[in-house]
Coordinates of C-alpha atoms and ligand atoms in Angstrom, one line a residue:
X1164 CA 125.9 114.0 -133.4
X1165 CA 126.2 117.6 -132.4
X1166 CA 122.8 117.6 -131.2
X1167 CA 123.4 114.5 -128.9
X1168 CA 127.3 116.4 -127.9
X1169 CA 125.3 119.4 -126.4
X1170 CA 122.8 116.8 -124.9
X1171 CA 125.3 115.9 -123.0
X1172 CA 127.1 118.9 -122.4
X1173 CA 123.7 120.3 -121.5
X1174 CA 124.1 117.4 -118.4
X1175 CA 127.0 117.8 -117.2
X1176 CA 127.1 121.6 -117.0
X1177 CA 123.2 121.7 -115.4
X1178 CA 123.4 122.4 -111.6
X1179 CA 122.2 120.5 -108.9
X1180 CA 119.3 122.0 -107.6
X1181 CA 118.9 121.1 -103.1
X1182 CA 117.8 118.1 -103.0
X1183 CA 118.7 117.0 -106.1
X1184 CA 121.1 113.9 -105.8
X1185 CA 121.2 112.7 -109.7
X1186 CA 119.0 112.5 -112.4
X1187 CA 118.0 108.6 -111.9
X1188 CA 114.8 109.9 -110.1
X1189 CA 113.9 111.2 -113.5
X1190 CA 114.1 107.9 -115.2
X1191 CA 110.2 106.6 -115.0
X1192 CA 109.5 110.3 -115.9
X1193 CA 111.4 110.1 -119.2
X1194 CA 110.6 106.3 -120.0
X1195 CA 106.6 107.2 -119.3
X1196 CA 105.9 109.5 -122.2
X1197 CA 102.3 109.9 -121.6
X1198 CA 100.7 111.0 -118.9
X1199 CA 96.5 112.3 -118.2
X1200 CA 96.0 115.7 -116.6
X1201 CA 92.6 115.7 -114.5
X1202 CA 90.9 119.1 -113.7
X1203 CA 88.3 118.1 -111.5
X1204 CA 86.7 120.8 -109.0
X1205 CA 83.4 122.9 -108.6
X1206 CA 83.9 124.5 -112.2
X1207 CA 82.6 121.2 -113.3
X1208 CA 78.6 122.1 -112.1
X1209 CA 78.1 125.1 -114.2
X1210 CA 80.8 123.8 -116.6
X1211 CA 82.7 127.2 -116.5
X1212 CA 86.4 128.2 -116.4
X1213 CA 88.3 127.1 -113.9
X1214 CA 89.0 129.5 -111.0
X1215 CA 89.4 132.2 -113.7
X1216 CA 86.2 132.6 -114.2
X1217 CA 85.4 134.5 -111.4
X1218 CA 89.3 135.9 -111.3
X1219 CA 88.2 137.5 -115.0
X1220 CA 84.7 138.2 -113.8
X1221 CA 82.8 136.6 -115.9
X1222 CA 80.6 136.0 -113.1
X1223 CA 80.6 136.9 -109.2
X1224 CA 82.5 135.5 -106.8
X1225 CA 79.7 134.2 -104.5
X1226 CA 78.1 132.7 -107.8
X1227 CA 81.4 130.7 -108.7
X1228 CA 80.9 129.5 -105.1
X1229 CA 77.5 128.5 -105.7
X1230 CA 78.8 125.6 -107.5
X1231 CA 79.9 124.0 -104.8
X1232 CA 75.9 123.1 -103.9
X1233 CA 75.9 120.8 -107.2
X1234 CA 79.0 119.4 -106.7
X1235 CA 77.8 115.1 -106.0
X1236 CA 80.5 113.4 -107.0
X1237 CA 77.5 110.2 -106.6
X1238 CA 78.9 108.5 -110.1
X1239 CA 82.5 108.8 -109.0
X1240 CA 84.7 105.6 -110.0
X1241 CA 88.4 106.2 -109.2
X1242 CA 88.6 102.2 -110.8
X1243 CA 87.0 103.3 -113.7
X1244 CA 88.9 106.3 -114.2
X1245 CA 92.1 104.3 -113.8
X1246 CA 91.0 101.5 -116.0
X1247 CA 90.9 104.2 -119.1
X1248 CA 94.2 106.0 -118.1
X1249 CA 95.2 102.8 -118.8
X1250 CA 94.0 101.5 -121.4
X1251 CA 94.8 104.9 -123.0
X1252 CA 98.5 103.7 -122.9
X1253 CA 99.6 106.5 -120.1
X1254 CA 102.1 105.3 -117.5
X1255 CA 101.2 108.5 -114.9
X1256 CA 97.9 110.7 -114.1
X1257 CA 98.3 114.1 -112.2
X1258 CA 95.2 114.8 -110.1
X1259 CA 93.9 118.7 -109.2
X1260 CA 94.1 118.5 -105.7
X1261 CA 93.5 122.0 -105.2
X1262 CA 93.2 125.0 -108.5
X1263 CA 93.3 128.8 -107.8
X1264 CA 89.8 128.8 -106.0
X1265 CA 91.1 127.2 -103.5
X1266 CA 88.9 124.5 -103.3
X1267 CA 90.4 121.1 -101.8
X1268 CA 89.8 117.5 -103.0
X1269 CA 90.6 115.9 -99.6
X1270 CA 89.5 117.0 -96.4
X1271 CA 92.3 119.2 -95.2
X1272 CA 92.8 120.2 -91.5
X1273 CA 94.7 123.2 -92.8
X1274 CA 90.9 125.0 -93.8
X1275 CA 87.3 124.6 -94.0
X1276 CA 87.2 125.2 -98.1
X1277 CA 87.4 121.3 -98.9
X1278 CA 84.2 119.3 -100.9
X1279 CA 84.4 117.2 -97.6
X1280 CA 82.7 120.1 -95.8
X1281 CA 81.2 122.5 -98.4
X1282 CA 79.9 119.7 -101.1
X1283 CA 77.2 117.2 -101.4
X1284 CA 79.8 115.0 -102.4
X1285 CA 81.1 114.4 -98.3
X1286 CA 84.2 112.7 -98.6
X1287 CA 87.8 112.4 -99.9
X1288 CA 88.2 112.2 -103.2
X1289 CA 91.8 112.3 -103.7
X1290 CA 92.8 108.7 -101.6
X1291 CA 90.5 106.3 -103.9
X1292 CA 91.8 108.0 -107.5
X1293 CA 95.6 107.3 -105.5
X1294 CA 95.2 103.7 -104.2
X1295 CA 93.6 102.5 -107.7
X1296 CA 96.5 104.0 -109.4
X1297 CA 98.8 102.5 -107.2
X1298 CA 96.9 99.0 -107.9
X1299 CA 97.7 99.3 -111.3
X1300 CA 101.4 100.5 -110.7
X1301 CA 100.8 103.6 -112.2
X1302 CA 103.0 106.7 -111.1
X1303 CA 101.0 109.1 -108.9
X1304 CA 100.5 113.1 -109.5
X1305 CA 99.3 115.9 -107.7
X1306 CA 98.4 119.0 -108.8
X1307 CA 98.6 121.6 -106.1
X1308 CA 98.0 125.5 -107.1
X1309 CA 100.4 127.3 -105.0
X1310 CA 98.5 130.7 -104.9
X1311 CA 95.2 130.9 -103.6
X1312 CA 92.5 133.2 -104.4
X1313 CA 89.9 132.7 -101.6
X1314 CA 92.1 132.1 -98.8
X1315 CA 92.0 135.3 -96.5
X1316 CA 96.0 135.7 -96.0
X1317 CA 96.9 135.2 -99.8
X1318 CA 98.0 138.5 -100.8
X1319 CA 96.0 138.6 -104.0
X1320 CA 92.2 139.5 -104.0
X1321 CA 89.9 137.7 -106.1
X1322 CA 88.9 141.1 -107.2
X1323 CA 92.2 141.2 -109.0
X1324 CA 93.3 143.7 -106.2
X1325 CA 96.2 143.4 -104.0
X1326 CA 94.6 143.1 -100.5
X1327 CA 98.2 143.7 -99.1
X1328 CA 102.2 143.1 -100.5
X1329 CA 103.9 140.3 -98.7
X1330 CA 106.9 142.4 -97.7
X1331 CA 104.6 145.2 -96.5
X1332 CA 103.0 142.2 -94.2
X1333 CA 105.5 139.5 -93.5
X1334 CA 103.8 138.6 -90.5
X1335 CA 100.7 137.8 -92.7
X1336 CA 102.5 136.1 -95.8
X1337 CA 103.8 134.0 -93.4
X1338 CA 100.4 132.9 -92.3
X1339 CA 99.9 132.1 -95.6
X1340 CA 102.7 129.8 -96.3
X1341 CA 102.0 128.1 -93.0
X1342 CA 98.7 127.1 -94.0
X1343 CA 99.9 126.4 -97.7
X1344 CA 103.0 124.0 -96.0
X1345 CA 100.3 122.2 -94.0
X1346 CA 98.6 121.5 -96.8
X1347 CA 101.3 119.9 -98.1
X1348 CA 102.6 118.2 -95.8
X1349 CA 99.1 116.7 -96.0
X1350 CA 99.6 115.6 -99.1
X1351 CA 103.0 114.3 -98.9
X1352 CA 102.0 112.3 -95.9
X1353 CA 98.5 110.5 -96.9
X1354 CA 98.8 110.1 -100.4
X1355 CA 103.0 109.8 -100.9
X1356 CA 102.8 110.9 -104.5
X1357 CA 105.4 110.6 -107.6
X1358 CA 105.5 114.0 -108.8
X1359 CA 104.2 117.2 -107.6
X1360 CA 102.5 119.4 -110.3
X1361 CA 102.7 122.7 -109.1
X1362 CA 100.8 126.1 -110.8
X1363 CA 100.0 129.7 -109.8
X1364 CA 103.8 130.5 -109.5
X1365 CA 103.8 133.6 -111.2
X1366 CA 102.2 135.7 -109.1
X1367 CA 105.7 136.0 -106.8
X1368 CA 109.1 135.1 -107.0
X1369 CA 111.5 132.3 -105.9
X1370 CA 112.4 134.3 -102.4
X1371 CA 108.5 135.3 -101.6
X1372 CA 107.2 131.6 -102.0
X1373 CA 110.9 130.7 -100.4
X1374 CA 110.6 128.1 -103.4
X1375 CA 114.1 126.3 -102.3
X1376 CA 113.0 125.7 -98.5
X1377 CA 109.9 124.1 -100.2
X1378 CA 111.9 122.3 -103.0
X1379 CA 114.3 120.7 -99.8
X1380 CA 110.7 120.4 -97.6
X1381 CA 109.5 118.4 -100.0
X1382 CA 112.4 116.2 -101.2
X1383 CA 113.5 115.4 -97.3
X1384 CA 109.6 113.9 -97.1
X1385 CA 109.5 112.2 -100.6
X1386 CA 113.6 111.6 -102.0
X1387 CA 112.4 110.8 -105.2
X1388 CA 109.5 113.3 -105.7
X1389 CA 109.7 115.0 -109.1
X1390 CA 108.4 118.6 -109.2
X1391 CA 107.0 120.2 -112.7
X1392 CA 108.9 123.5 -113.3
X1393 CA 106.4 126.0 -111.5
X1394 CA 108.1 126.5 -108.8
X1395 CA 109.6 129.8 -109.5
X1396 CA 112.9 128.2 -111.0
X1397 CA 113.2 125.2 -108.3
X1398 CA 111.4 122.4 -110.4
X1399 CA 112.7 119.3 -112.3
X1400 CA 111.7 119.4 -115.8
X1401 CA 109.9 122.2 -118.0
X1402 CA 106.4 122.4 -118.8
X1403 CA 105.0 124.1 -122.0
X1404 CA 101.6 124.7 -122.1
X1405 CA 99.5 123.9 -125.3
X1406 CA 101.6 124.4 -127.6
X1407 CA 104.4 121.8 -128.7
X1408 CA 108.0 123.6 -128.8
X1409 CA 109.2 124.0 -132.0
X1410 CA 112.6 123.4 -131.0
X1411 CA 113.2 121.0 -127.8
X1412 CA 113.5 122.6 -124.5
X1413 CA 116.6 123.7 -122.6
X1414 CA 115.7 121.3 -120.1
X1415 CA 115.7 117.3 -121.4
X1416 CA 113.3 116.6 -119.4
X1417 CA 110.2 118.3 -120.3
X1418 CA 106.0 117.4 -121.1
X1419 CA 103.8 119.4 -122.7
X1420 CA 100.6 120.0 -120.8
X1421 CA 97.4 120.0 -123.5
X1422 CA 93.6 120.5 -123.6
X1423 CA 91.7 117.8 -125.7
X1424 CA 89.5 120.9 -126.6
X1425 CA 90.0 124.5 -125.5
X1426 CA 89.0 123.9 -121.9
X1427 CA 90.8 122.4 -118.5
X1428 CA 87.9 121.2 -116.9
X1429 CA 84.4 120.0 -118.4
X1430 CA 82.4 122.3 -120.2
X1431 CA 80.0 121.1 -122.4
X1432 CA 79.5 123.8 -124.6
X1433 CA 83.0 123.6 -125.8
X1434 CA 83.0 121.0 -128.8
X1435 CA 86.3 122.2 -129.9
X1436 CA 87.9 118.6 -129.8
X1437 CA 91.0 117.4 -131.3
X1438 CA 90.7 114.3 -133.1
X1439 CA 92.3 111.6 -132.3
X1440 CA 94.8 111.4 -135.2
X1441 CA 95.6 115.0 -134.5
X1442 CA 95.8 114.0 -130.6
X1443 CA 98.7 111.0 -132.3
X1444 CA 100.6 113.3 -134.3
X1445 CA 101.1 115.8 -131.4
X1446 CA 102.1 113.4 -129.3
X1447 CA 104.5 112.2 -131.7
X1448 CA 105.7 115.4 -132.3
X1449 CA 106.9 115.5 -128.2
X1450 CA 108.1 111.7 -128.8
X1451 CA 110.4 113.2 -131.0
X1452 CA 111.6 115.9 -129.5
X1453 CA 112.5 114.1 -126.2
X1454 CA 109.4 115.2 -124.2
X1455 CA 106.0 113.7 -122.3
X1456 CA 102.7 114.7 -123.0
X1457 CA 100.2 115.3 -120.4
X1458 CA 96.8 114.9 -121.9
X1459 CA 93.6 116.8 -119.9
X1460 CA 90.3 115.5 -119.1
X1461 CA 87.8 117.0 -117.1
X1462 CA 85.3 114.9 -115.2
X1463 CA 81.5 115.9 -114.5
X1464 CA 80.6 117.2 -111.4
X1465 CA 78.6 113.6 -110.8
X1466 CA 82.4 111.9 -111.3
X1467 CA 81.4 110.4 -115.1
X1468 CA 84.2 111.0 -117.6
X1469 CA 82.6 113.1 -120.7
X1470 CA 81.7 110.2 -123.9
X1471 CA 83.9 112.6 -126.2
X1472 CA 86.9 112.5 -123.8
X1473 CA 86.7 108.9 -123.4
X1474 CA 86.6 108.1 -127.2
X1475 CA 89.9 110.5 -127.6
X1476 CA 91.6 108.0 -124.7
X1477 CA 90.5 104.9 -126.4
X1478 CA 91.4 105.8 -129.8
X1479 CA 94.8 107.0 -128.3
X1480 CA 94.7 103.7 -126.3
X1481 CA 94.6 101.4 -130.1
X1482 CA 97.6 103.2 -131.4
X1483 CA 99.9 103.3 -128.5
X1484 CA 99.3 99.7 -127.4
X1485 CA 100.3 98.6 -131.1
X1486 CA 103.0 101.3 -131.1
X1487 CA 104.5 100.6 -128.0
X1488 CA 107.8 99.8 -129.0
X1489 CA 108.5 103.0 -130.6
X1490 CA 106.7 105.4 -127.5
X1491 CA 107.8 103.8 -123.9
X1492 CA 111.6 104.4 -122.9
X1493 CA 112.5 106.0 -126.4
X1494 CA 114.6 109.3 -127.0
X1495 CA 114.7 111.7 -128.7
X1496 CA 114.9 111.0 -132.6
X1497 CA 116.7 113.1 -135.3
X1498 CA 116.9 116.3 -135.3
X1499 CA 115.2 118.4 -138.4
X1500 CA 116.4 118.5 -141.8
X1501 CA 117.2 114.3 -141.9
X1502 CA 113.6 112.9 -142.4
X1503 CA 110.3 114.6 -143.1
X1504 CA 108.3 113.9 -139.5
X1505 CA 108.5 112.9 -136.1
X1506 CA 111.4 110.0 -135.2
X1507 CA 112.5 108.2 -131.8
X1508 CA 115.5 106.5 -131.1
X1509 CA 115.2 103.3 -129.1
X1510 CA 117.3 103.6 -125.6
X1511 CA 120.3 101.7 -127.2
X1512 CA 120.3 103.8 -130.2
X1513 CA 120.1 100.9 -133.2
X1514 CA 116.6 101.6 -133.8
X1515 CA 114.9 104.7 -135.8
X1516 CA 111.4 105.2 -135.4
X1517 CA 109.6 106.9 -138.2
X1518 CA 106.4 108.3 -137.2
X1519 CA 104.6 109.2 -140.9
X1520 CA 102.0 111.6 -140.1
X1521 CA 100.7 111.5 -144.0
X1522 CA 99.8 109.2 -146.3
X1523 CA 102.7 108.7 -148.9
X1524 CA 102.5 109.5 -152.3
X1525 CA 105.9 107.8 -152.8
X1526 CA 108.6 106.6 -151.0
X1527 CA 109.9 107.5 -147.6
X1528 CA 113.5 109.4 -147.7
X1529 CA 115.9 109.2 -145.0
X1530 CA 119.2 111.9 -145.9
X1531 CA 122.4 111.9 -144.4
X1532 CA 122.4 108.6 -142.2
X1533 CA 125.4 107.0 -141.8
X1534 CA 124.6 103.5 -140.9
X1535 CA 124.3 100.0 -142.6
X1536 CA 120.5 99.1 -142.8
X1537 CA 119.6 95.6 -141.0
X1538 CA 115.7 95.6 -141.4
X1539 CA 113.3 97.5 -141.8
X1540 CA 109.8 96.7 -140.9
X1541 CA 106.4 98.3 -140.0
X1542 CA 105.6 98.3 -136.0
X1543 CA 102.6 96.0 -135.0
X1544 CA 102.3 94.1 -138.1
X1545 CA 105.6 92.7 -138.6
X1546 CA 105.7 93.4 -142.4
X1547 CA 109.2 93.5 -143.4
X1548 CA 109.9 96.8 -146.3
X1549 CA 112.2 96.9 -148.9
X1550 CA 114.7 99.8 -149.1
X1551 CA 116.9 101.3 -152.2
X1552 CA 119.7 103.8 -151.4
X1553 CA 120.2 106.9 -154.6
X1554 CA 123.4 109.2 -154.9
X1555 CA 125.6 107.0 -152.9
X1556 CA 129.3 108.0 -154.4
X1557 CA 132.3 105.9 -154.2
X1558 CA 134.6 108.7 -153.4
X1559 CA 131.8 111.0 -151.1
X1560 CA 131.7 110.5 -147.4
X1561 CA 127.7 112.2 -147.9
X1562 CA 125.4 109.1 -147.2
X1563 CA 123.0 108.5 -149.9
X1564 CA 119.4 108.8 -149.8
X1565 CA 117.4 106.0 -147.8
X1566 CA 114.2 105.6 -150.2
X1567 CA 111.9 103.3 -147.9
X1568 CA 108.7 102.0 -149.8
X1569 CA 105.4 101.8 -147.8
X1570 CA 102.2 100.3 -149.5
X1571 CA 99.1 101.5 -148.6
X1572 CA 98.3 97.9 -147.1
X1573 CA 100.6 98.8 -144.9
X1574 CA 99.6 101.7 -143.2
X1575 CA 98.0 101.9 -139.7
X1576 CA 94.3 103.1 -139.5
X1577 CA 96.3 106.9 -138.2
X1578 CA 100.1 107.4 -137.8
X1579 CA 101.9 104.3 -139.1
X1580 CA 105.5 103.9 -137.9
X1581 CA 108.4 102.4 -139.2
X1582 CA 111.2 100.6 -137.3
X1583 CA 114.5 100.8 -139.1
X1584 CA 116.8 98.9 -137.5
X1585 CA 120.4 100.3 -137.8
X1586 CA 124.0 98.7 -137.7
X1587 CA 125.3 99.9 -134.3
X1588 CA 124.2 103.2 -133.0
X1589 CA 122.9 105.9 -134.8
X1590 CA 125.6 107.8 -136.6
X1591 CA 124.3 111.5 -138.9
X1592 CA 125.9 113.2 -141.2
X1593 CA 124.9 117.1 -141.1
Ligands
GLC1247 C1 97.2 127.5 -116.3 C2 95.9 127.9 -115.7 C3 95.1 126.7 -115.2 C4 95.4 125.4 -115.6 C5 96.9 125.1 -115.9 C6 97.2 123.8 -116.5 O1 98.4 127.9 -115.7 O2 96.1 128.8 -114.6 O3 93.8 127.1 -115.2 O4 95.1 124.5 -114.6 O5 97.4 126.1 -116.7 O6 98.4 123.8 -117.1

């Protein structure tokens, strides 16, 4: 209850940021849960870092650059890409259109670094992966880095040097964020996406990249645009960054960003993948908390999704299709201390998922819920459970203990879930 009273304190105290009407734009965001993060650029041919590579010299410049020679793209299927996002279960996809280097996926007008003009591959490769998507009704992202290491007006050298300070050279900065608004625009214009994904922030602040003249730029093109936080304090929701929050953002909007291994983009000397119950239980750990999770891949430089990577999605795929129920449109479950594991609440609130993220050696224990028990039953199998409440006193207004029985016949092939199905809303006793 207190947890849900400064929820909604939290809303009604949160400013308006320009351009920002009410939170309703947010809604497929929220209801989406999962979304897959695509890191797809020149990095792919030697199967390096992305952009920081060559920022942490690890190797030359010119070298990083060198990439762009292998870069085909001749096995590229946006349909097939789309087909597993998918059948992955994830409602969204954000698309690098652009990382530190620099490097464009479409062919800009704003600059000759694009893989139009400087890669084998020739073409656009950002309007195919957008009108698939679209076919499927899929919510479009784009990932745009906002600073720019090659580009000859951004402030910061790819030596790590400052080739100039923007207020020392306003006259150049602003050539800068001419080209960088063109490029934009470009965007905003051909491929009309959902939800900007912005990165590279943190090189200046809100005034330098004039991050509220963007925010309103952008809005008056796209009204219902939502913008991931990196926009020096002018985005929508928050985004942590491999590692799930321990305790649920500020912001109730908010999706964790996450490598399947240790890299962004493909490298195939990193075999540090997660598995995909460990993929599930993160996941559910973000379910619970109120938050999205944004799940990378990074393609080959010939366009073909990595075998490992596309396992991980259609493992992830089998549980969240049976699961559905308790993943899309769900909030935020308990908070700590009632159950031991992840739980959602269903969008009217009579619902409590359980997510159990172990197998039992006994019986589940809910402590200190309130409500009358309809049902309970395990999601995608239908099996009905049988429940026994302990310590429930006559003359104590302390709930009892919910002991909820799960037989090993039961349990899903990774995280099984439980639905219990509550007499009116949700009601806790702390
Ligand atoms: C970081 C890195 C970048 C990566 C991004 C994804 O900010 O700069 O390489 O693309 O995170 O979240």
């Amino acid at each position: 209850m207190r947890y849900l009273l400064l929820f909604l304190l939290s809303l009604s105290t949160r400013t308006l940021l320009p351009g920002q009407s009410s939170d309703t734009h947010m809604q497929w965001f929220q209801d989406a849960k999962l979304g897959i993060f695509i890191h797809w650029g020149i990095y792919a041919v030697d199967g390096i870092d992305e952009s920081w590579s060559f920022f942490n010299k690890y190797l030359s410049y010119e070298d990083y650059m060198k990439q762009t020679t292998g870069f085909t793209a001749e096995k590229y299927q946006p349909k097939a890409w789309v087909d597993l996002i998918e059948k992955s279960g994830a409602r969204y996809a954000v698309l690098t259109t652009k990382h530190h280097d620099g490097v464009a996926l479409w062919d800009t007008k704003a600059g000759e670094l694009n893989v139009v003009k400087q890669t084998p591959a020739q073409r656009d490769l950002v309007g195919p992966f957008v009108e698939e998507m679209r076919t499927k009704n899929l919510k479009v992202g784009l990932y745009y880095s906002l600073s720019d290491w090659s580009h000859p007006d951004y402030p910061l050298h790819r030596s790590q040097e400052y080739r100039y300070q923007p207020k020392d050279d306003p006259a150049r900065w602003a050539r800068f964020l001419s080209f960088q608004r063109q490029q934009l625009r470009e965007l905003s214009t051909q491929y009309k996406p959902d939800l900007y994904w912005f990165d590279g922030d943190w090189e200046h602040d809100a005034a330098t990249w004039k991050s509220e003249e963007l925010r309103k730029e952008l809005k008056a093109a796209l009204p219902n645009v939502i913008l991931n936080s990196r926009l020096a304090g002018y985005g929508d929701y928050a985004t942590p960054e491999n590692g799930v929050p321990i305790l649920p953002p500020d912001n109730p909007y908010w999706e964790l960003c996450l490598t399947m291994n240790d890299s962004w983009g493909y490298q195939p000397n990193d075999h540090t993948y997660k598995s995909v119950n460990q993929i599930i239980r993160i996941f559910a750990d973000c379910l619970s908390m109120g938050g999205n999770l944004l799940l990378d891949i990074g393609p080959k430089a010939d366009g073909t999704i990595p075998e490992e990577q596309v396992a991980i999605l259609e493992g992830l795929g089998r549980w969240t299709k049976k699961h559905q129920e308790a993943i899309y449109g769900t909030r935020a479950g308990l908070p700590t201390g009632h159950f031991y594991g992840p739980t959602t609440l269903s969008a009217d609130s009579q619902t409590l998922y359980l997510f159990v993220p172990h197998r039992p050696n006994g019986p589940l224990v809910i402590k200190g819920l309130k409500n009358k028990v309809n049902r309970i039953r395990v999601v995608g199998q239908a099996t009905k459970l049988s429940h026994e409440i302990f310590s429930k006193y006559y003359w104590s207004e302390v709930p009892g203990l919910l002991y909820i029985d799960v037989p090993a016949y039961t349990q899903a092939e990774e995280v099984t879930v439980i639905a219990v199905q509550l007499k009116g809303k949700v009601a806790l006793h702390r």
